[in-house]
PDB file of C-alpha atoms in Angstrom:
ATOM      1  CA  ASP L  14     126.601 142.963  53.649  1.00 65.00           C
ATOM      2  CA  ALA L  15     127.014 143.733  57.342  1.00 83.00           C
ATOM      3  CA  GLY L  16     126.537 147.295  58.420  1.00 94.00           C
ATOM      4  CA  VAL L  17     128.711 149.238  60.843  1.00 97.00           C
ATOM      5  CA  ILE L  18     129.263 147.138  63.939  1.00 98.00           C
ATOM      6  CA  GLN L  19     129.760 148.626  67.385  1.00 98.00           C
ATOM      7  CA  SER L  20     130.476 147.050  70.722  1.00 97.00           C
ATOM      8  CA  PRO L  21     129.470 147.001  73.439  1.00 97.00           C
ATOM      9  CA  ARG L  22     125.877 148.099  72.852  1.00 97.00           C
ATOM     10  CA  HIS L  23     125.511 149.157  76.467  1.00 97.00           C
ATOM     11  CA  GLU L  24     128.144 150.047  79.017  1.00 97.00           C
ATOM     12  CA  VAL L  25     127.634 151.023  82.632  1.00 97.00           C
ATOM     13  CA  THR L  26     130.723 152.018  84.541  1.00 97.00           C
ATOM     14  CA  GLU L  27     131.787 154.008  87.553  1.00 97.00           C
ATOM     15  CA  MET L  28     133.410 157.384  87.469  1.00 97.00           C
ATOM     16  CA  GLY L  29     137.155 157.144  87.048  1.00 96.00           C
ATOM     17  CA  GLN L  30     137.123 153.885  85.119  1.00 97.00           C
ATOM     18  CA  GLU L  31     138.524 153.486  81.626  1.00 97.00           C
ATOM     19  CA  VAL L  32     135.980 152.884  78.875  1.00 98.00           C
ATOM     20  CA  THR L  33     136.793 151.525  75.409  1.00 98.00           C
ATOM     21  CA  LEU L  34     134.250 151.621  72.618  1.00 98.00           C
ATOM     22  CA  ARG L  35     134.817 149.623  69.448  1.00 98.00           C
ATOM     23  CA  CYS L  36     133.765 150.024  65.859  1.00 98.00           C
ATOM     24  CA  LYS L  37     134.069 147.983  62.683  1.00 98.00           C
ATOM     25  CA  PRO L  38     133.195 150.026  59.587  1.00 97.00           C
ATOM     26  CA  ILE L  39     131.540 148.626  56.504  1.00 95.00           C
ATOM     27  CA  SER L  40     134.062 146.709  54.441  1.00 94.00           C
ATOM     28  CA  GLY L  41     135.523 148.906  51.706  1.00 92.00           C
ATOM     29  CA  HIS L  42     134.648 152.154  53.462  1.00 93.00           C
ATOM     30  CA  ASN L  43     137.677 154.389  53.869  1.00 91.00           C
ATOM     31  CA  SER L  44     136.262 157.093  56.135  1.00 92.00           C
ATOM     32  CA  LEU L  45     135.203 156.583  59.722  1.00 95.00           C
ATOM     33  CA  PHE L  46     133.492 159.028  62.078  1.00 95.00           C
ATOM     34  CA  TRP L  47     132.851 159.012  65.832  1.00 97.00           C
ATOM     35  CA  TYR L  48     129.870 160.963  67.176  1.00 97.00           C
ATOM     36  CA  ARG L  49     128.346 161.566  70.574  1.00 97.00           C
ATOM     37  CA  GLN L  50     124.630 162.194  71.059  1.00 96.00           C
ATOM     38  CA  THR L  51     122.956 163.738  74.091  1.00 94.00           C
ATOM     39  CA  MET L  52     119.552 165.302  74.572  1.00 88.00           C
ATOM     40  CA  MET L  53     121.078 168.682  75.312  1.00 86.00           C
ATOM     41  CA  ARG L  54     123.674 168.907  72.551  1.00 87.00           C
ATOM     42  CA  GLY L  55     122.348 166.600  69.869  1.00 89.00           C
ATOM     43  CA  LEU L  56     124.738 164.711  67.611  1.00 93.00           C
ATOM     44  CA  GLU L  57     128.310 166.016  67.805  1.00 93.00           C
ATOM     45  CA  LEU L  58     131.227 164.917  65.651  1.00 93.00           C
ATOM     46  CA  LEU L  59     134.184 163.967  67.831  1.00 96.00           C
ATOM     47  CA  ILE L  60     136.803 162.832  65.325  1.00 95.00           C
ATOM     48  CA  TYR L  61     137.068 161.370  61.859  1.00 93.00           C
ATOM     49  CA  PHE L  62     139.607 159.261  60.008  1.00 94.00           C
ATOM     50  CA  ASN L  63     140.373 158.839  56.346  1.00 91.00           C
ATOM     51  CA  ASN L  64     142.393 155.792  55.270  1.00 92.00           C
ATOM     52  CA  ASN L  65     143.097 155.128  58.968  1.00 94.00           C
ATOM     53  CA  VAL L  66     144.619 158.595  59.495  1.00 94.00           C
ATOM     54  CA  PRO L  67     142.942 161.052  61.899  1.00 94.00           C
ATOM     55  CA  ILE L  68     141.904 164.103  59.890  1.00 90.00           C
ATOM     56  CA  ASP L  69     140.071 166.287  62.364  1.00 89.00           C
ATOM     57  CA  ASP L  70     139.855 165.737  66.112  1.00 92.00           C
ATOM     58  CA  SER L  71     138.662 169.232  66.989  1.00 90.00           C
ATOM     59  CA  GLY L  72     135.450 167.816  68.387  1.00 91.00           C
ATOM     60  CA  MET L  73     137.164 165.682  71.003  1.00 94.00           C
ATOM     61  CA  PRO L  74     136.063 167.298  74.259  1.00 88.00           C
ATOM     62  CA  GLU L  75     139.298 166.964  76.207  1.00 86.00           C
ATOM     63  CA  ASP L  76     142.435 164.920  76.724  1.00 91.00           C
ATOM     64  CA  ARG L  77     140.511 162.201  78.493  1.00 96.00           C
ATOM     65  CA  PHE L  78     139.226 161.157  75.072  1.00 97.00           C
ATOM     66  CA  SER L  79     141.400 159.392  72.525  1.00 97.00           C
ATOM     67  CA  ALA L  80     140.677 157.490  69.321  1.00 98.00           C
ATOM     68  CA  LYS L  81     142.701 155.132  67.185  1.00 97.00           C
ATOM     69  CA  MET L  82     142.281 153.327  63.921  1.00 97.00           C
ATOM     70  CA  PRO L  83     145.046 150.725  63.674  1.00 96.00           C
ATOM     71  CA  ASN L  84     143.657 149.238  60.464  1.00 95.00           C
ATOM     72  CA  ALA L  85     140.888 149.669  57.942  1.00 94.00           C
ATOM     73  CA  SER L  86     138.477 147.432  59.779  1.00 95.00           C
ATOM     74  CA  PHE L  87     138.750 148.565  63.374  1.00 96.00           C
ATOM     75  CA  SER L  88     138.635 151.715  65.466  1.00 98.00           C
ATOM     76  CA  THR L  89     138.447 152.452  69.171  1.00 98.00           C
ATOM     77  CA  LEU L  90     137.326 155.412  71.212  1.00 98.00           C
ATOM     78  CA  LYS L  91     138.729 155.474  74.718  1.00 98.00           C
ATOM     79  CA  ILE L  92     137.733 157.586  77.688  1.00 97.00           C
ATOM     80  CA  GLN L  93     140.130 157.613  80.613  1.00 97.00           C
ATOM     81  CA  PRO L  94     139.137 158.493  83.266  1.00 96.00           C
ATOM     82  CA  SER L  95     135.401 158.533  82.629  1.00 96.00           C
ATOM     83  CA  GLU L  96     133.089 161.098  84.241  1.00 96.00           C
ATOM     84  CA  PRO L  97     129.297 161.189  84.649  1.00 97.00           C
ATOM     85  CA  ARG L  98     129.036 163.954  82.040  1.00 95.00           C
ATOM     86  CA  ASP L  99     130.404 161.521  79.455  1.00 97.00           C
ATOM     87  CA  SER L 100     127.133 159.601  79.632  1.00 97.00           C
ATOM     88  CA  ALA L 101     125.706 159.613  76.115  1.00 97.00           C
ATOM     89  CA  VAL L 102     125.149 157.448  73.065  1.00 98.00           C
ATOM     90  CA  TYR L 103     128.307 157.113  71.004  1.00 98.00           C
ATOM     91  CA  PHE L 104     127.854 156.382  67.315  1.00 98.00           C
ATOM     92  CA  CYS L 105     130.382 155.263  64.782  1.00 98.00           C
ATOM     93  CA  ALA L 106     129.693 155.901  61.098  1.00 96.00           C
ATOM     94  CA  SER L 107     131.482 155.143  57.856  1.00 95.00           C
ATOM     95  CA  ARG L 108     131.510 156.342  54.271  1.00 92.00           C
ATOM     96  CA  ARG L 109     133.007 154.736  51.194  1.00 87.00           C
ATOM     97  CA  ALA L 110     135.109 157.878  50.696  1.00 79.00           C
ATOM     98  CA  LEU L 111     135.261 161.312  52.256  1.00 70.00           C
ATOM     99  CA  GLU L 112     133.820 162.954  49.208  1.00 69.00           C
ATOM    100  CA  MET L 113     130.943 160.515  48.947  1.00 69.00           C
ATOM    101  CA  ASN L 114     127.794 161.611  50.618  1.00 74.00           C
ATOM    102  CA  GLU L 115     126.004 158.711  52.143  1.00 83.00           C
ATOM    103  CA  GLN L 116     127.101 157.955  55.661  1.00 90.00           C
ATOM    104  CA  PHE L 117     126.073 154.794  57.468  1.00 94.00           C
ATOM    105  CA  PHE L 118     125.760 154.709  61.231  1.00 96.00           C
ATOM    106  CA  GLY L 119     126.268 151.837  63.603  1.00 97.00           C
ATOM    107  CA  PRO L 120     123.671 151.033  66.263  1.00 97.00           C
ATOM    108  CA  GLY L 121     125.543 153.038  68.895  1.00 98.00           C
ATOM    109  CA  THR L 122     126.940 152.354  72.353  1.00 98.00           C
ATOM    110  CA  ARG L 123     124.843 153.669  75.221  1.00 97.00           C
ATOM    111  CA  LEU L 124     127.312 154.703  77.935  1.00 98.00           C
ATOM    112  CA  THR L 125     126.299 155.432  81.495  1.00 98.00           C
ATOM    113  CA  VAL L 126     128.935 156.662  83.923  1.00 97.00           C
ATOM    114  CA  LEU L 127     127.782 156.551  87.538  1.00 96.00           C
TER     115      LEU L 127
ATOM    116  CA  ARG T  30     124.439 181.364  66.214  1.00 69.00           C
ATOM    117  CA  LYS T  31     124.348 177.591  65.838  1.00 78.00           C
ATOM    118  CA  GLU T  32     125.678 176.194  62.573  1.00 87.00           C
ATOM    119  CA  VAL T  33     122.478 174.262  61.934  1.00 92.00           C
ATOM    120  CA  GLU T  34     119.210 175.135  63.651  1.00 93.00           C
ATOM    121  CA  GLN T  35     115.919 173.283  63.781  1.00 94.00           C
ATOM    122  CA  ASP T  36     112.686 173.692  65.682  1.00 91.00           C
ATOM    123  CA  PRO T  37     112.771 170.784  68.171  1.00 90.00           C
ATOM    124  CA  GLY T  38     108.996 170.327  68.103  1.00 89.00           C
ATOM    125  CA  PRO T  39     107.255 168.054  68.793  1.00 93.00           C
ATOM    126  CA  PHE T  40     104.954 168.426  65.851  1.00 95.00           C
ATOM    127  CA  ASN T  41     101.816 166.448  66.654  1.00 96.00           C
ATOM    128  CA  VAL T  42      99.755 165.872  63.527  1.00 97.00           C
ATOM    129  CA  PRO T  43      96.849 163.580  62.632  1.00 97.00           C
ATOM    130  CA  GLU T  44      97.268 160.783  60.131  1.00 97.00           C
ATOM    131  CA  GLY T  45      96.898 162.050  56.591  1.00 97.00           C
ATOM    132  CA  ALA T  46      98.047 165.562  57.395  1.00 97.00           C
ATOM    133  CA  THR T  47     100.782 167.447  55.591  1.00 97.00           C
ATOM    134  CA  VAL T  48     103.627 168.693  57.742  1.00 96.00           C
ATOM    135  CA  ALA T  49     106.698 170.776  56.932  1.00 96.00           C
ATOM    136  CA  PHE T  50     109.965 171.317  58.762  1.00 93.00           C
ATOM    137  CA  ASN T  51     112.542 173.987  58.131  1.00 94.00           C
ATOM    138  CA  CYS T  52     116.196 174.099  58.996  1.00 95.00           C
ATOM    139  CA  THR T  53     118.578 177.048  58.768  1.00 95.00           C
ATOM    140  CA  TYR T  54     122.343 176.903  58.360  1.00 92.00           C
ATOM    141  CA  SER T  55     124.942 179.576  58.985  1.00 89.00           C
ATOM    142  CA  ASN T  56     127.789 178.777  56.590  1.00 83.00           C
ATOM    143  CA  SER T  57     127.080 180.039  53.110  1.00 81.00           C
ATOM    144  CA  ALA T  58     129.923 177.863  51.766  1.00 78.00           C
ATOM    145  CA  SER T  59     128.068 174.672  52.648  1.00 77.00           C
ATOM    146  CA  GLN T  60     127.738 172.386  49.655  1.00 77.00           C
ATOM    147  CA  SER T  61     125.594 169.398  50.481  1.00 85.00           C
ATOM    148  CA  PHE T  62     122.454 168.968  52.482  1.00 91.00           C
ATOM    149  CA  PHE T  63     120.520 165.990  53.756  1.00 93.00           C
ATOM    150  CA  TRP T  64     117.632 164.884  55.880  1.00 95.00           C
ATOM    151  CA  TYR T  65     118.204 161.956  58.182  1.00 96.00           C
ATOM    152  CA  ARG T  66     115.571 160.128  60.144  1.00 97.00           C
ATOM    153  CA  GLN T  67     116.173 158.776  63.626  1.00 97.00           C
ATOM    154  CA  ASP T  68     113.758 156.457  65.397  1.00 96.00           C
ATOM    155  CA  CYS T  69     113.714 156.300  69.162  1.00 94.00           C
ATOM    156  CA  ARG T  70     116.851 154.599  70.515  1.00 92.00           C
ATOM    157  CA  LYS T  71     118.109 153.854  67.018  1.00 96.00           C
ATOM    158  CA  GLU T  72     120.815 155.205  64.759  1.00 96.00           C
ATOM    159  CA  PRO T  73     120.213 157.983  62.230  1.00 96.00           C
ATOM    160  CA  LYS T  74     119.489 156.825  58.691  1.00 95.00           C
ATOM    161  CA  LEU T  75     119.597 158.807  55.476  1.00 93.00           C
ATOM    162  CA  LEU T  76     116.113 159.834  54.374  1.00 95.00           C
ATOM    163  CA  MET T  77     117.030 161.923  51.364  1.00 93.00           C
ATOM    164  CA  SER T  78     119.581 164.285  49.910  1.00 90.00           C
ATOM    165  CA  VAL T  79     118.548 167.851  49.165  1.00 90.00           C
ATOM    166  CA  TYR T  80     119.394 169.136  45.711  1.00 82.00           C
ATOM    167  CA  SER T  81     119.417 172.725  44.512  1.00 84.00           C
ATOM    168  CA  SER T  82     116.492 172.029  42.204  1.00 85.00           C
ATOM    169  CA  GLY T  83     114.503 170.350  44.950  1.00 86.00           C
ATOM    170  CA  ASN T  84     113.688 166.685  44.974  1.00 91.00           C
ATOM    171  CA  GLU T  85     110.804 164.396  45.714  1.00 93.00           C
ATOM    172  CA  ASP T  86     110.643 160.815  46.907  1.00 93.00           C
ATOM    173  CA  GLY T  87     107.108 159.566  47.209  1.00 96.00           C
ATOM    174  CA  ARG T  88     105.391 161.517  49.954  1.00 97.00           C
ATOM    175  CA  PHE T  89     108.568 163.407  50.855  1.00 97.00           C
ATOM    176  CA  THR T  90     109.774 166.615  49.227  1.00 97.00           C
ATOM    177  CA  ALA T  91     112.994 168.410  50.102  1.00 96.00           C
ATOM    178  CA  GLN T  92     113.930 171.908  49.012  1.00 95.00           C
ATOM    179  CA  LEU T  93     116.952 174.139  49.337  1.00 94.00           C
ATOM    180  CA  ASN T  94     116.974 177.932  49.449  1.00 92.00           C
ATOM    181  CA  ARG T  95     120.578 179.065  49.236  1.00 90.00           C
ATOM    182  CA  ALA T  96     119.767 182.773  49.317  1.00 91.00           C
ATOM    183  CA  SER T  97     118.028 182.455  52.673  1.00 91.00           C
ATOM    184  CA  GLN T  98     120.195 179.543  53.827  1.00 92.00           C
ATOM    185  CA  TYR T  99     117.496 177.106  54.730  1.00 92.00           C
ATOM    186  CA  ILE T 100     116.309 173.687  53.713  1.00 95.00           C
ATOM    187  CA  SER T 101     112.869 172.227  54.142  1.00 96.00           C
ATOM    188  CA  LEU T 102     111.195 168.836  54.311  1.00 97.00           C
ATOM    189  CA  LEU T 103     107.538 168.347  53.428  1.00 97.00           C
ATOM    190  CA  ILE T 104     105.708 165.157  54.301  1.00 97.00           C
ATOM    191  CA  ARG T 105     102.343 164.589  52.663  1.00 98.00           C
ATOM    192  CA  ASP T 106      99.678 162.136  53.786  1.00 98.00           C
ATOM    193  CA  SER T 107     101.443 161.431  57.089  1.00 98.00           C
ATOM    194  CA  LYS T 108     101.511 157.839  58.323  1.00 97.00           C
ATOM    195  CA  LEU T 109     101.870 156.593  61.877  1.00 97.00           C
ATOM    196  CA  SER T 110     105.195 155.117  60.803  1.00 97.00           C
ATOM    197  CA  ASP T 111     106.512 158.593  59.985  1.00 98.00           C
ATOM    198  CA  SER T 112     106.747 159.302  63.724  1.00 98.00           C
ATOM    199  CA  ALA T 113     110.444 159.902  64.349  1.00 97.00           C
ATOM    200  CA  THR T 114     113.008 162.650  64.770  1.00 97.00           C
ATOM    201  CA  TYR T 115     114.133 164.312  61.552  1.00 97.00           C
ATOM    202  CA  LEU T 116     117.694 165.586  61.503  1.00 96.00           C
ATOM    203  CA  CYS T 117     118.855 168.305  59.170  1.00 95.00           C
ATOM    204  CA  VAL T 118     122.447 167.760  58.030  1.00 93.00           C
ATOM    205  CA  VAL T 119     124.866 170.108  56.339  1.00 90.00           C
ATOM    206  CA  ASN T 120     128.087 168.803  54.839  1.00 82.00           C
ATOM    207  CA  MET T 121     130.855 171.301  55.426  1.00 71.00           C
ATOM    208  CA  GLU T 122     133.095 170.233  52.561  1.00 61.00           C
ATOM    209  CA  GLY T 123     132.909 173.755  51.290  1.00 53.00           C
ATOM    210  CA  SER T 124     135.410 174.683  53.977  1.00 51.00           C
ATOM    211  CA  GLY T 125     137.862 172.039  52.820  1.00 55.00           C
ATOM    212  CA  THR T 126     136.724 169.463  55.297  1.00 63.00           C
ATOM    213  CA  TYR T 127     134.123 166.776  55.078  1.00 74.00           C
ATOM    214  CA  LYS T 128     132.270 167.179  58.312  1.00 81.00           C
ATOM    215  CA  TYR T 129     128.572 166.611  58.648  1.00 86.00           C
ATOM    216  CA  ILE T 130     126.991 169.101  61.007  1.00 89.00           C
ATOM    217  CA  PHE T 131     123.731 167.821  62.431  1.00 92.00           C
ATOM    218  CA  GLY T 132     120.824 169.837  63.703  1.00 93.00           C
ATOM    219  CA  THR T 133     119.368 168.720  67.012  1.00 92.00           C
ATOM    220  CA  GLY T 134     116.335 167.339  65.228  1.00 94.00           C
ATOM    221  CA  THR T 135     112.618 167.929  64.942  1.00 95.00           C
ATOM    222  CA  ARG T 136     110.325 165.402  66.583  1.00 96.00           C
ATOM    223  CA  LEU T 137     107.258 164.351  64.665  1.00 97.00           C
ATOM    224  CA  LYS T 138     104.369 162.427  66.182  1.00 97.00           C
ATOM    225  CA  VAL T 139     101.657 161.259  63.840  1.00 97.00           C
ATOM    226  CA  LEU T 140      98.481 160.525  65.755  1.00 96.00           C
ATOM    227  CA  ALA T 141      95.783 158.011  64.860  1.00 94.00           C
TER     228      ALA T 141
END
């Protein structure tokens, strides 16, 4: 069974450009989470969905960030416009259900904003 | 106070040594606790859950102290392959949500 799939794996862009990160959760998993990891702040939860519905977006840093989950097998995280301080590794993770404990992470997207 | 706090390390230990990490959490309503392992430039992976009665998986032992609000991870007979960052995770479902709060991790280096 394939794990969580993320694309692209690496993204280098210039300040002001729009960035779209993509995630495909494990088939049958109903809960999806977006995280950001930096050396300074560690792993931070940005937003999570349950059954394609956003449940908690309190971790989204500002209006430049938006996330969607149009169906059970696809989610996007968009940054527009991007800034150098957005440089980080962005992870997507999924769980079979919110109340189930084990969470599986994708390989991450390493974003560099110049 | 941070919700989940860990000593960042690094802990440099020789092969075969026993090493222990602690992690403190601030929300007494927290229900579930985990240790994740993260290798350099990789994603975090579940190492083990932490149960109230404590649990053991081979060389790894996890314990929970609710009264003092900390969890611990003990690694016996360290191997070179244990070198990684260990993330303490608290599941906040006790507050009606299902958010994992991650500590910033403790780096372990096992030396030959």
